[in-house]
DNA sequence: TACCGTGCGTCCACGTGCTTGACATCGAGC
DNA sequence: GCTCGATGTCAAGCACGTGGACGCACGGTA
C-alpha cells in the first residue's frame, strides 16, 4: 500500500523519459570530453613530434586539468592508443560513406572508398607525424608491429559496413575482404604512393578484387 | 623574489594554452547542455501543445534533473524565449549559407535565401506548433507582439551577413534591408503561403528588391 | 465555496567529477 | 652525480548536477 500513498513525482511519468535517440546530456558530455582531448592531442601532434607533446599541453589545449586527462585515459600509452584508434575511426567513417554512395556497384564502391582513404591519409596531420618520426616515437609501432587492435577493430567495422551494403555477403567472406582492405590501407599509410598515382592505385586495387567480389555477389544476387 | 622561487608549473607554459579556436571542454559542455535542453523542448513541442510541455518532461528528455533546467534558464518564460531564439538562429544559419552561395548575384542570393527560409519554415515542427495554437499558448506572441528581440537579433545577424558578402553596402542600408527581410520572414511564418506558391513568392520578393539592391551595389561597385 | 491535483519555482543536503597543489619517480642532458 | 622536466599518484577544495522536499498559484470538481 505504501506505493499507492507515495507521492507521484514527475520523474515517474514515462513522458519524461530520455530522448529515443538516447541523446542525454550526461552521455554526450562524457564523449565530448574524450573527443576534445583527442582532438587537442592530434592538433598538437601536427606541429611537433608526438614524443614532445606532453600530457600537460594536451590538458591545457582542451581547457582541462592534467588530472582529468589521467582520469580519462589512465596513462600516456593508453592515450596514444586511443588517439590512433580515434583517427582510425574517422577514416572508417569516410570510407563507409564512400561505400554507401555506390550500393549497386561494388567495384565502383571499393574504388571510391580506396580513393577517399588514400586522399585523406595523404592530408592527415597525424598520419604525417607517424611516418615522419621513423621509430624513435611510439606512434609507428601502433600501426605496424603493435597494430593488431587497429586491424581487428577496423576489419570488424568494415565487414559490418560491407554486409549492410551487400547483404548477400557471408560472414567469413566479409571478414576476409575487410581484413585484406584494412591491411592494404595500413600499408599505404606507412608507405604512401605519390599524389599522382593515387587514383590509379585505387582503380588498380578495385580491378584486382572485382572478379572475386562479383563472383560472390552473383552467387544468388543474380 | 617569491615569484622566482615559485615552482614553475606546466600550466604556465604558453604552449599549454587553450586551442586557438577556443574549443575548450568547459565551454563546449555548457553550450552542449543548452542545446540538448532546447532540442528536447523542441522535440516535445512537435507532438503536443507547448502549454502541455512541462519543465519536468524537458529535463527528463535531456537526461537531466529539473533543477538543472532552472539553473540554466531560470524560468519557463525565459526558456520559451531561448527556444524561439535558438530556432531563429538555425533559420539564420540556413539563410546565411544560401546567401553566401551567390556572392556575385545579390538578387539570386536573396531569392535563394527566401526559398530556403520558406521551405524550412514549412517543415519546421516548432513553427507548426506556433501557428497551430492560436493565442492560448505563449508561443505566438514571441514572434508577433513580443517579437522585437527576434526581429532585432535576426536583423543584426542578417545585416552582418549581407555586409560580409557585399562590402559595398553601408551600415544603415544593410540594417534596413535586413530588417525588411526579417519582417517579411516573420510574416510568412505566421501566415505561410501554400507549398505551390513558395518558389513564386521567393522570386517575387527578389524581383521586388532587386532594383533597390542593384542601385546600391552599382554605386561604386560598377 | 472548499477541495484537490498538477505544474512552477525555490531551497538544501548530497554525490560526482574537475581543479589545484603537492609529491615521488624516472630518464635525459650538463 | 645533479638538475630539470615529464609521468603518474594523491588529497583537499570546489563547482555543478541530483534528488527530495516545500510553498504557491491555477484550473477542475463536488
mmCIF file with all atom_site columns, N, CA, C and O in Angstrom, chain B residues 44-73:
data_model
loop_
_atom_site.group_PDB
_atom_site.id
_atom_site.type_symbol
_atom_site.label_atom_id
_atom_site.label_alt_id
_atom_site.label_comp_id
_atom_site.label_asym_id
_atom_site.label_entity_id
_atom_site.label_seq_id
_atom_site.pdbx_PDB_ins_code
_atom_site.Cartn_x
_atom_site.Cartn_y
_atom_site.Cartn_z
_atom_site.occupancy
_atom_site.B_iso_or_equiv
_atom_site.pdbx_formal_charge
_atom_site.auth_seq_id
_atom_site.auth_comp_id
_atom_site.auth_asym_id
_atom_site.auth_atom_id
_atom_site.pdbx_PDB_model_num
ATOM 1   N N  . UNK B 1 44 ? 9.652  17.815 -28.006 1.00 0.00 ? 44 UNK B N  1
ATOM 2   C CA . UNK B 1 44 ? 8.411  17.588 -27.279 1.00 0.00 ? 44 UNK B CA 1
ATOM 3   C C  . UNK B 1 44 ? 7.298  18.484 -27.810 1.00 0.00 ? 44 UNK B C  1
ATOM 4   O O  . UNK B 1 44 ? 6.134  18.081 -27.874 1.00 0.00 ? 44 UNK B O  1
ATOM 5   N N  . UNK B 1 45 ? 7.657  19.701 -28.220 1.00 0.00 ? 45 UNK B N  1
ATOM 6   C CA . UNK B 1 45 ? 6.647  20.630 -28.720 1.00 0.00 ? 45 UNK B CA 1
ATOM 7   C C  . UNK B 1 45 ? 6.098  20.187 -30.065 1.00 0.00 ? 45 UNK B C  1
ATOM 8   O O  . UNK B 1 45 ? 5.043  20.646 -30.492 1.00 0.00 ? 45 UNK B O  1
ATOM 9   N N  . UNK B 1 46 ? 6.829  19.312 -30.758 1.00 0.00 ? 46 UNK B N  1
ATOM 10  C CA . UNK B 1 46 ? 6.366  18.850 -32.061 1.00 0.00 ? 46 UNK B CA 1
ATOM 11  C C  . UNK B 1 46 ? 5.098  18.016 -31.914 1.00 0.00 ? 46 UNK B C  1
ATOM 12  O O  . UNK B 1 46 ? 4.230  18.039 -32.790 1.00 0.00 ? 46 UNK B O  1
ATOM 13  N N  . UNK B 1 47 ? 4.995  17.277 -30.808 1.00 0.00 ? 47 UNK B N  1
ATOM 14  C CA . UNK B 1 47 ? 3.846  16.392 -30.613 1.00 0.00 ? 47 UNK B CA 1
ATOM 15  C C  . UNK B 1 47 ? 2.648  17.125 -30.027 1.00 0.00 ? 47 UNK B C  1
ATOM 16  O O  . UNK B 1 47 ? 1.579  17.163 -30.604 1.00 0.00 ? 47 UNK B O  1
ATOM 17  N N  . UNK B 1 48 ? 2.879  17.703 -28.858 1.00 0.00 ? 48 UNK B N  1
ATOM 18  C CA . UNK B 1 48 ? 1.764  18.269 -28.095 1.00 0.00 ? 48 UNK B CA 1
ATOM 19  C C  . UNK B 1 48 ? 1.867  19.792 -28.062 1.00 0.00 ? 48 UNK B C  1
ATOM 20  O O  . UNK B 1 48 ? 2.897  20.342 -28.408 1.00 0.00 ? 48 UNK B O  1
ATOM 21  N N  . UNK B 1 49 ? 0.804  20.444 -27.629 1.00 0.00 ? 49 UNK B N  1
ATOM 22  C CA . UNK B 1 49 ? 0.859  21.909 -27.491 1.00 0.00 ? 49 UNK B CA 1
ATOM 23  C C  . UNK B 1 49 ? 1.936  22.322 -26.498 1.00 0.00 ? 49 UNK B C  1
ATOM 24  O O  . UNK B 1 49 ? 2.187  21.620 -25.512 1.00 0.00 ? 49 UNK B O  1
ATOM 25  N N  . UNK B 1 50 ? 2.551  23.430 -26.772 1.00 0.00 ? 50 UNK B N  1
ATOM 26  C CA . UNK B 1 50 ? 3.671  23.890 -25.943 1.00 0.00 ? 50 UNK B CA 1
ATOM 27  C C  . UNK B 1 50 ? 3.253  24.025 -24.481 1.00 0.00 ? 50 UNK B C  1
ATOM 28  O O  . UNK B 1 50 ? 4.016  23.729 -23.571 1.00 0.00 ? 50 UNK B O  1
ATOM 29  N N  . UNK B 1 51 ? 2.016  24.487 -24.269 1.00 0.00 ? 51 UNK B N  1
ATOM 30  C CA . UNK B 1 51 ? 1.482  24.657 -22.922 1.00 0.00 ? 51 UNK B CA 1
ATOM 31  C C  . UNK B 1 51 ? 1.617  23.370 -22.100 1.00 0.00 ? 51 UNK B C  1
ATOM 32  O O  . UNK B 1 51 ? 1.845  23.409 -20.900 1.00 0.00 ? 51 UNK B O  1
ATOM 33  N N  . UNK B 1 52 ? 1.502  22.235 -22.758 1.00 0.00 ? 52 UNK B N  1
ATOM 34  C CA . UNK B 1 52 ? 1.482  20.967 -22.025 1.00 0.00 ? 52 UNK B CA 1
ATOM 35  C C  . UNK B 1 52 ? 2.866  20.339 -21.933 1.00 0.00 ? 52 UNK B C  1
ATOM 36  O O  . UNK B 1 52 ? 3.004  19.240 -21.407 1.00 0.00 ? 52 UNK B O  1
ATOM 37  N N  . UNK B 1 53 ? 3.869  21.008 -22.464 1.00 0.00 ? 53 UNK B N  1
ATOM 38  C CA . UNK B 1 53 ? 5.247  20.512 -22.331 1.00 0.00 ? 53 UNK B CA 1
ATOM 39  C C  . UNK B 1 53 ? 5.802  21.032 -21.007 1.00 0.00 ? 53 UNK B C  1
ATOM 40  O O  . UNK B 1 53 ? 6.109  22.212 -20.878 1.00 0.00 ? 53 UNK B O  1
ATOM 41  N N  . UNK B 1 54 ? 5.911  20.155 -20.024 1.00 0.00 ? 54 UNK B N  1
ATOM 42  C CA . UNK B 1 54 ? 6.332  20.605 -18.692 1.00 0.00 ? 54 UNK B CA 1
ATOM 43  C C  . UNK B 1 54 ? 7.852  20.684 -18.584 1.00 0.00 ? 54 UNK B C  1
ATOM 44  O O  . UNK B 1 54 ? 8.578  20.056 -19.361 1.00 0.00 ? 54 UNK B O  1
ATOM 45  N N  . UNK B 1 55 ? 8.296  21.457 -17.620 1.00 0.00 ? 55 UNK B N  1
ATOM 46  C CA . UNK B 1 55 ? 9.727  21.550 -17.347 1.00 0.00 ? 55 UNK B CA 1
ATOM 47  C C  . UNK B 1 55 ? 10.301 20.173 -17.008 1.00 0.00 ? 55 UNK B C  1
ATOM 48  O O  . UNK B 1 55 ? 11.418 19.829 -17.387 1.00 0.00 ? 55 UNK B O  1
ATOM 49  N N  . UNK B 1 56 ? 9.520  19.387 -16.265 1.00 0.00 ? 56 UNK B N  1
ATOM 50  C CA . UNK B 1 56 ? 9.966  18.050 -15.887 1.00 0.00 ? 56 UNK B CA 1
ATOM 51  C C  . UNK B 1 56 ? 10.164 17.180 -17.124 1.00 0.00 ? 56 UNK B C  1
ATOM 52  O O  . UNK B 1 56 ? 11.126 16.412 -17.205 1.00 0.00 ? 56 UNK B O  1
ATOM 53  N N  . UNK B 1 57 ? 9.270  17.303 -18.093 1.00 0.00 ? 57 UNK B N  1
ATOM 54  C CA . UNK B 1 57 ? 9.384  16.497 -19.307 1.00 0.00 ? 57 UNK B CA 1
ATOM 55  C C  . UNK B 1 57 ? 10.638 16.877 -20.090 1.00 0.00 ? 57 UNK B C  1
ATOM 56  O O  . UNK B 1 57 ? 11.349 16.017 -20.604 1.00 0.00 ? 57 UNK B O  1
ATOM 57  N N  . UNK B 1 58 ? 10.908 18.157 -20.174 1.00 0.00 ? 58 UNK B N  1
ATOM 58  C CA . UNK B 1 58 ? 12.111 18.613 -20.888 1.00 0.00 ? 58 UNK B CA 1
ATOM 59  C C  . UNK B 1 58 ? 13.365 18.074 -20.208 1.00 0.00 ? 58 UNK B C  1
ATOM 60  O O  . UNK B 1 58 ? 14.262 17.540 -20.852 1.00 0.00 ? 58 UNK B O  1
ATOM 61  N N  . UNK B 1 59 ? 13.390 18.217 -18.875 1.00 0.00 ? 59 UNK B N  1
ATOM 62  C CA . UNK B 1 59 ? 14.540 17.715 -18.125 1.00 0.00 ? 59 UNK B CA 1
ATOM 63  C C  . UNK B 1 59 ? 14.722 16.218 -18.357 1.00 0.00 ? 59 UNK B C  1
ATOM 64  O O  . UNK B 1 59 ? 15.817 15.747 -18.649 1.00 0.00 ? 59 UNK B O  1
ATOM 65  N N  . UNK B 1 60 ? 13.608 15.484 -18.236 1.00 0.00 ? 60 UNK B N  1
ATOM 66  C CA . UNK B 1 60 ? 13.686 14.034 -18.399 1.00 0.00 ? 60 UNK B CA 1
ATOM 67  C C  . UNK B 1 60 ? 14.185 13.649 -19.778 1.00 0.00 ? 60 UNK B C  1
ATOM 68  O O  . UNK B 1 60 ? 15.035 12.771 -19.917 1.00 0.00 ? 60 UNK B O  1
ATOM 69  N N  . UNK B 1 61 ? 13.685 14.313 -20.777 1.00 0.00 ? 61 UNK B N  1
ATOM 70  C CA . UNK B 1 61 ? 14.079 14.003 -22.156 1.00 0.00 ? 61 UNK B CA 1
ATOM 71  C C  . UNK B 1 61 ? 15.575 14.256 -22.378 1.00 0.00 ? 61 UNK B C  1
ATOM 72  O O  . UNK B 1 61 ? 16.224 13.535 -23.120 1.00 0.00 ? 61 UNK B O  1
ATOM 73  N N  . UNK B 1 62 ? 16.080 15.295 -21.735 1.00 0.00 ? 62 UNK B N  1
ATOM 74  C CA . UNK B 1 62 ? 17.501 15.625 -21.889 1.00 0.00 ? 62 UNK B CA 1
ATOM 75  C C  . UNK B 1 62 ? 18.372 14.794 -20.956 1.00 0.00 ? 62 UNK B C  1
ATOM 76  O O  . UNK B 1 62 ? 19.597 14.905 -20.989 1.00 0.00 ? 62 UNK B O  1
ATOM 77  N N  . UNK B 1 63 ? 17.754 13.972 -20.125 1.00 0.00 ? 63 UNK B N  1
ATOM 78  C CA . UNK B 1 63 ? 18.531 13.144 -19.204 1.00 0.00 ? 63 UNK B CA 1
ATOM 79  C C  . UNK B 1 63 ? 19.177 13.962 -18.107 1.00 0.00 ? 63 UNK B C  1
ATOM 80  O O  . UNK B 1 63 ? 20.333 13.738 -17.743 1.00 0.00 ? 63 UNK B O  1
ATOM 81  N N  . UNK B 1 64 ? 18.434 14.896 -17.561 1.00 0.00 ? 64 UNK B N  1
ATOM 82  C CA . UNK B 1 64 ? 18.975 15.887 -16.647 1.00 0.00 ? 64 UNK B CA 1
ATOM 83  C C  . UNK B 1 64 ? 17.900 16.185 -15.600 1.00 0.00 ? 64 UNK B C  1
ATOM 84  O O  . UNK B 1 64 ? 16.716 15.948 -15.821 1.00 0.00 ? 64 UNK B O  1
ATOM 85  N N  . UNK B 1 65 ? 18.324 16.686 -14.433 1.00 0.00 ? 65 UNK B N  1
ATOM 86  C CA . UNK B 1 65 ? 17.326 16.943 -13.406 1.00 0.00 ? 65 UNK B CA 1
ATOM 87  C C  . UNK B 1 65 ? 16.584 18.246 -13.687 1.00 0.00 ? 65 UNK B C  1
ATOM 88  O O  . UNK B 1 65 ? 17.083 19.134 -14.382 1.00 0.00 ? 65 UNK B O  1
ATOM 89  N N  . UNK B 1 66 ? 15.414 18.338 -13.080 1.00 0.00 ? 66 UNK B N  1
ATOM 90  C CA . UNK B 1 66 ? 14.589 19.522 -13.316 1.00 0.00 ? 66 UNK B CA 1
ATOM 91  C C  . UNK B 1 66 ? 15.312 20.776 -12.837 1.00 0.00 ? 66 UNK B C  1
ATOM 92  O O  . UNK B 1 66 ? 15.222 21.840 -13.439 1.00 0.00 ? 66 UNK B O  1
ATOM 93  N N  . UNK B 1 67 ? 16.026 20.626 -11.740 1.00 0.00 ? 67 UNK B N  1
ATOM 94  C CA . UNK B 1 67 ? 16.747 21.763 -11.176 1.00 0.00 ? 67 UNK B CA 1
ATOM 95  C C  . UNK B 1 67 ? 17.755 22.323 -12.183 1.00 0.00 ? 67 UNK B C  1
ATOM 96  O O  . UNK B 1 67 ? 17.960 23.534 -12.282 1.00 0.00 ? 67 UNK B O  1
ATOM 97  N N  . UNK B 1 68 ? 18.385 21.441 -12.906 1.00 0.00 ? 68 UNK B N  1
ATOM 98  C CA . UNK B 1 68 ? 19.383 21.872 -13.884 1.00 0.00 ? 68 UNK B CA 1
ATOM 99  C C  . UNK B 1 68 ? 18.746 22.776 -14.939 1.00 0.00 ? 68 UNK B C  1
ATOM 100 O O  . UNK B 1 68 ? 19.364 23.743 -15.400 1.00 0.00 ? 68 UNK B O  1
ATOM 101 N N  . UNK B 1 69 ? 17.521 22.462 -15.295 1.00 0.00 ? 69 UNK B N  1
ATOM 102 C CA . UNK B 1 69 ? 16.823 23.312 -16.259 1.00 0.00 ? 69 UNK B CA 1
ATOM 103 C C  . UNK B 1 69 ? 16.640 24.711 -15.678 1.00 0.00 ? 69 UNK B C  1
ATOM 104 O O  . UNK B 1 69 ? 16.850 25.717 -16.364 1.00 0.00 ? 69 UNK B O  1
ATOM 105 N N  . UNK B 1 70 ? 16.298 24.763 -14.406 1.00 0.00 ? 70 UNK B N  1
ATOM 106 C CA . UNK B 1 70 ? 16.104 26.078 -13.771 1.00 0.00 ? 70 UNK B CA 1
ATOM 107 C C  . UNK B 1 70 ? 17.443 26.802 -13.608 1.00 0.00 ? 70 UNK B C  1
ATOM 108 O O  . UNK B 1 70 ? 17.513 28.023 -13.736 1.00 0.00 ? 70 UNK B O  1
ATOM 109 N N  . UNK B 1 71 ? 18.507 26.054 -13.311 1.00 0.00 ? 71 UNK B N  1
ATOM 110 C CA . UNK B 1 71 ? 19.815 26.695 -13.220 1.00 0.00 ? 71 UNK B CA 1
ATOM 111 C C  . UNK B 1 71 ? 20.190 27.326 -14.556 1.00 0.00 ? 71 UNK B C  1
ATOM 112 O O  . UNK B 1 71 ? 20.827 28.376 -14.609 1.00 0.00 ? 71 UNK B O  1
ATOM 113 N N  . UNK B 1 72 ? 19.811 26.685 -15.623 1.00 0.00 ? 72 UNK B N  1
ATOM 114 C CA . UNK B 1 72 ? 20.242 27.128 -16.947 1.00 0.00 ? 72 UNK B CA 1
ATOM 115 C C  . UNK B 1 72 ? 19.368 28.248 -17.496 1.00 0.00 ? 72 UNK B C  1
ATOM 116 O O  . UNK B 1 72 ? 19.872 29.177 -18.120 1.00 0.00 ? 72 UNK B O  1
ATOM 117 N N  . UNK B 1 73 ? 18.065 28.165 -17.257 1.00 0.00 ? 73 UNK B N  1
ATOM 118 C CA . UNK B 1 73 ? 17.159 29.120 -17.892 1.00 0.00 ? 73 UNK B CA 1
ATOM 119 C C  . UNK B 1 73 ? 16.397 30.011 -16.904 1.00 0.00 ? 73 UNK B C  1
ATOM 120 O O  . UNK B 1 73 ? 15.841 31.020 -17.316 1.00 0.00 ? 73 UNK B O  1
#
